[in-house]
Short mmCIF file of C-alpha atoms in Angstrom, two decimals:
data_model
loop_
_atom_site.label_atom_id
_atom_site.label_comp_id
_atom_site.label_asym_id
_atom_site.label_seq_id
_atom_site.Cartn_x
_atom_site.Cartn_y
_atom_site.Cartn_z
CA MET E 24 113.86 67.46 102.10
CA LYS E 25 113.53 71.02 103.45
CA LEU E 26 115.28 72.37 100.33
CA ARG E 27 112.80 70.55 98.08
CA THR E 28 109.87 72.04 99.99
CA GLU E 29 111.33 75.56 99.70
CA ILE E 30 111.98 75.11 95.96
CA ALA E 31 108.44 73.79 95.44
CA ALA E 32 107.01 76.82 97.26
CA ILE E 33 109.07 79.22 95.14
CA VAL E 34 108.02 77.51 91.91
CA ALA E 35 104.35 77.59 92.99
CA VAL E 36 104.54 81.34 93.61
CA LEU E 37 106.27 81.95 90.28
CA LEU E 38 103.54 80.05 88.45
CA LEU E 39 100.70 82.14 89.89
CA PRO E 40 98.60 83.85 87.24
CA ALA E 41 99.50 87.49 86.55
CA GLY E 42 96.31 88.69 88.27
CA ALA E 43 97.48 87.14 91.52
CA TRP E 44 100.32 89.67 91.57
CA ALA E 45 97.97 92.65 91.23
CA ALA E 46 97.92 95.01 94.18
CA ASP E 47 94.72 95.34 96.20
CA PHE E 48 93.72 98.98 96.65
CA ARG E 49 90.88 100.38 98.71
CA SER E 50 89.81 103.92 99.53
CA VAL E 51 88.92 105.60 102.80
CA ALA E 52 85.13 105.63 103.28
CA ALA E 53 84.93 107.75 106.42
CA PRO E 54 85.29 111.55 106.29
CA ARG E 55 88.53 111.08 108.25
CA ALA E 56 90.36 107.95 109.32
CA VAL E 57 93.19 107.49 111.80
CA LEU E 58 96.17 105.35 110.82
CA TYR E 59 97.85 103.46 113.67
CA ASP E 60 101.20 101.79 114.29
CA ALA E 61 99.49 98.54 115.39
CA PRO E 62 96.19 96.73 114.73
CA SER E 63 94.45 98.19 117.76
CA ALA E 64 92.70 101.40 118.82
CA GLN E 65 95.18 101.40 121.72
CA GLY E 66 98.04 101.66 119.20
CA ARG E 67 99.86 104.93 118.62
CA LYS E 68 97.92 107.28 116.32
CA LEU E 69 100.26 108.23 113.47
CA TYR E 70 98.21 110.49 111.21
CA VAL E 71 94.80 111.07 109.66
CA VAL E 72 93.78 110.57 106.02
CA SER E 73 90.73 112.05 104.38
CA GLN E 74 87.82 110.43 102.60
CA HIS E 75 88.59 108.75 99.26
CA TYR E 76 92.35 108.59 99.91
CA PRO E 77 93.66 105.38 98.25
CA LEU E 78 95.52 102.80 100.32
CA GLU E 79 97.17 99.55 99.26
CA VAL E 80 96.16 96.51 101.32
CA VAL E 81 99.20 94.66 102.65
CA VAL E 82 97.57 92.33 105.21
CA ASN E 83 93.90 91.84 106.07
CA LEU E 84 93.19 90.63 109.61
CA GLY E 85 89.42 91.11 109.39
CA ASP E 86 88.70 94.09 111.66
CA TRP E 87 92.12 95.64 111.00
CA ILE E 88 93.99 96.08 107.73
CA LYS E 89 97.68 96.80 107.28
CA VAL E 90 98.02 99.35 104.47
CA ARG E 91 100.63 101.26 102.48
CA ASP E 92 100.05 104.88 101.51
CA ALA E 93 101.29 106.72 98.42
CA GLY E 94 104.45 107.76 100.28
CA GLY E 95 105.29 104.15 101.16
CA ALA E 96 104.43 104.33 104.88
CA VAL E 97 102.99 101.08 106.23
CA THR E 98 100.33 101.52 108.93
CA TRP E 99 97.09 100.00 110.25
CA ILE E 100 93.49 101.12 109.75
CA GLU E 101 90.17 99.80 110.98
CA ALA E 102 88.55 97.81 108.16
CA ALA E 103 85.24 99.61 108.72
CA HIS E 104 86.89 102.84 107.49
CA LEU E 105 87.64 101.42 104.02
CA THR E 106 85.49 100.84 100.96
CA ASP E 107 86.02 98.75 97.83
CA ARG E 108 85.30 101.88 95.78
CA CYS E 109 88.67 102.79 94.36
CA CYS E 110 90.27 106.16 93.89
CA VAL E 111 93.68 107.22 92.61
CA LEU E 112 96.02 109.98 93.69
CA VAL E 113 97.79 112.23 91.19
CA ARG E 114 101.56 111.78 91.66
CA VAL E 115 102.88 114.28 89.09
CA GLU E 116 102.80 118.09 89.12
CA GLN E 117 99.91 118.10 86.64
CA ALA E 118 98.14 115.15 85.07
CA ASP E 119 96.27 115.69 81.82
CA VAL E 120 92.87 114.02 81.87
CA ARG E 121 91.93 113.38 78.23
CA ALA E 122 88.73 112.57 76.34
CA THR E 123 90.24 109.34 74.99
CA ALA E 124 93.10 107.09 76.03
CA ASP E 125 95.53 108.73 73.63
CA VAL E 126 98.36 111.20 74.32
CA SER E 127 97.33 113.18 71.23
CA ALA E 128 93.77 113.72 72.53
CA PRO E 129 93.22 117.21 73.92
CA PRO E 130 93.04 117.45 77.72
CA LEU E 131 89.56 117.88 79.20
CA PHE E 132 91.12 119.17 82.41
CA ARG E 133 94.33 119.04 84.42
CA ALA E 134 94.58 117.64 87.94
CA GLY E 135 97.38 118.78 90.22
CA ARG E 136 99.59 116.75 92.53
CA ASP E 137 97.73 114.94 95.36
CA VAL E 138 94.28 115.44 93.80
CA VAL E 139 92.11 112.37 94.36
CA LEU E 140 90.16 111.04 91.37
CA GLU E 141 87.58 108.25 91.39
CA LEU E 142 88.74 105.21 89.43
CA LEU E 143 86.03 104.20 86.95
CA GLU E 144 87.88 101.52 85.02
CA VAL E 145 91.25 100.27 83.95
CA ALA E 146 91.23 101.22 80.30
CA PRO E 147 93.55 100.29 77.44
CA PRO E 148 97.03 99.33 78.64
CA GLY E 149 98.69 102.28 80.34
CA TRP E 150 95.47 104.27 80.94
CA VAL E 151 92.70 104.50 83.53
CA ARG E 152 89.33 106.19 83.26
CA VAL E 153 88.71 108.57 86.17
CA ARG E 154 86.17 111.08 87.41
CA HIS E 155 86.84 114.31 89.28
CA ARG E 156 84.54 115.16 92.20
CA ASP E 157 83.11 117.96 90.02
CA GLY E 158 81.76 115.30 87.64
CA LEU E 159 84.23 115.62 84.76
CA SER E 160 85.61 112.29 83.59
CA GLY E 161 88.26 111.13 81.17
CA TYR E 162 91.44 109.13 80.78
CA VAL E 163 94.76 109.62 82.54
CA ARG E 164 98.03 107.76 82.13
CA VAL E 165 98.53 105.15 84.81
CA THR E 166 102.08 106.44 85.35
CA ASP E 167 100.64 109.79 86.52
CA VAL E 168 98.57 108.34 89.37
CA TRP E 169 98.95 106.05 92.37
CA GLY E 170 96.34 103.53 93.47
CA VAL E 171 96.05 101.10 90.58
#
C-alpha cells in the first residue's frame, strides 16, 4: 500500500503543468538586507545583499523566506525585505542588451558581470526585456542573466 501511495505522489508531481515547475524569484526591497542561517533574527548573520538583488524563493514561512542566491547559497531573509518586483543579475563577463530579441540586432548597451537589471517581461523564448537603472531598456538573452 505504501508503495502505491509513493508511486501516486510521483505521478502527480510529474503531471503538474509546466508553469508549476517555474522558479519563484523576488528582489530585495530594502537598501540592504541581512541573510541569516536560520529563520530568526537571532540566527547567525551570514552576509548582506543590496537593494534589487534577485533571490530565488525556496520555502516561504510567512515572515521568513528561505532563498537561494546567484552563487547557490541557501539562506534566510525576512519577508518584509523582499518585493515581487523582479530583477536579474548579469552572469557573463558582458551581456549585450539589444533593441530587439534577435542576436543580429545591434547592442544598445553592454552590462558587465553582476550588474542588476530590472526585469520588464519574459519576451520571445530565450530572451527577457530589461531596464538598466539609467533608464535604457532592451532585450538580453536569458542565458546571460540569473533570476528568471
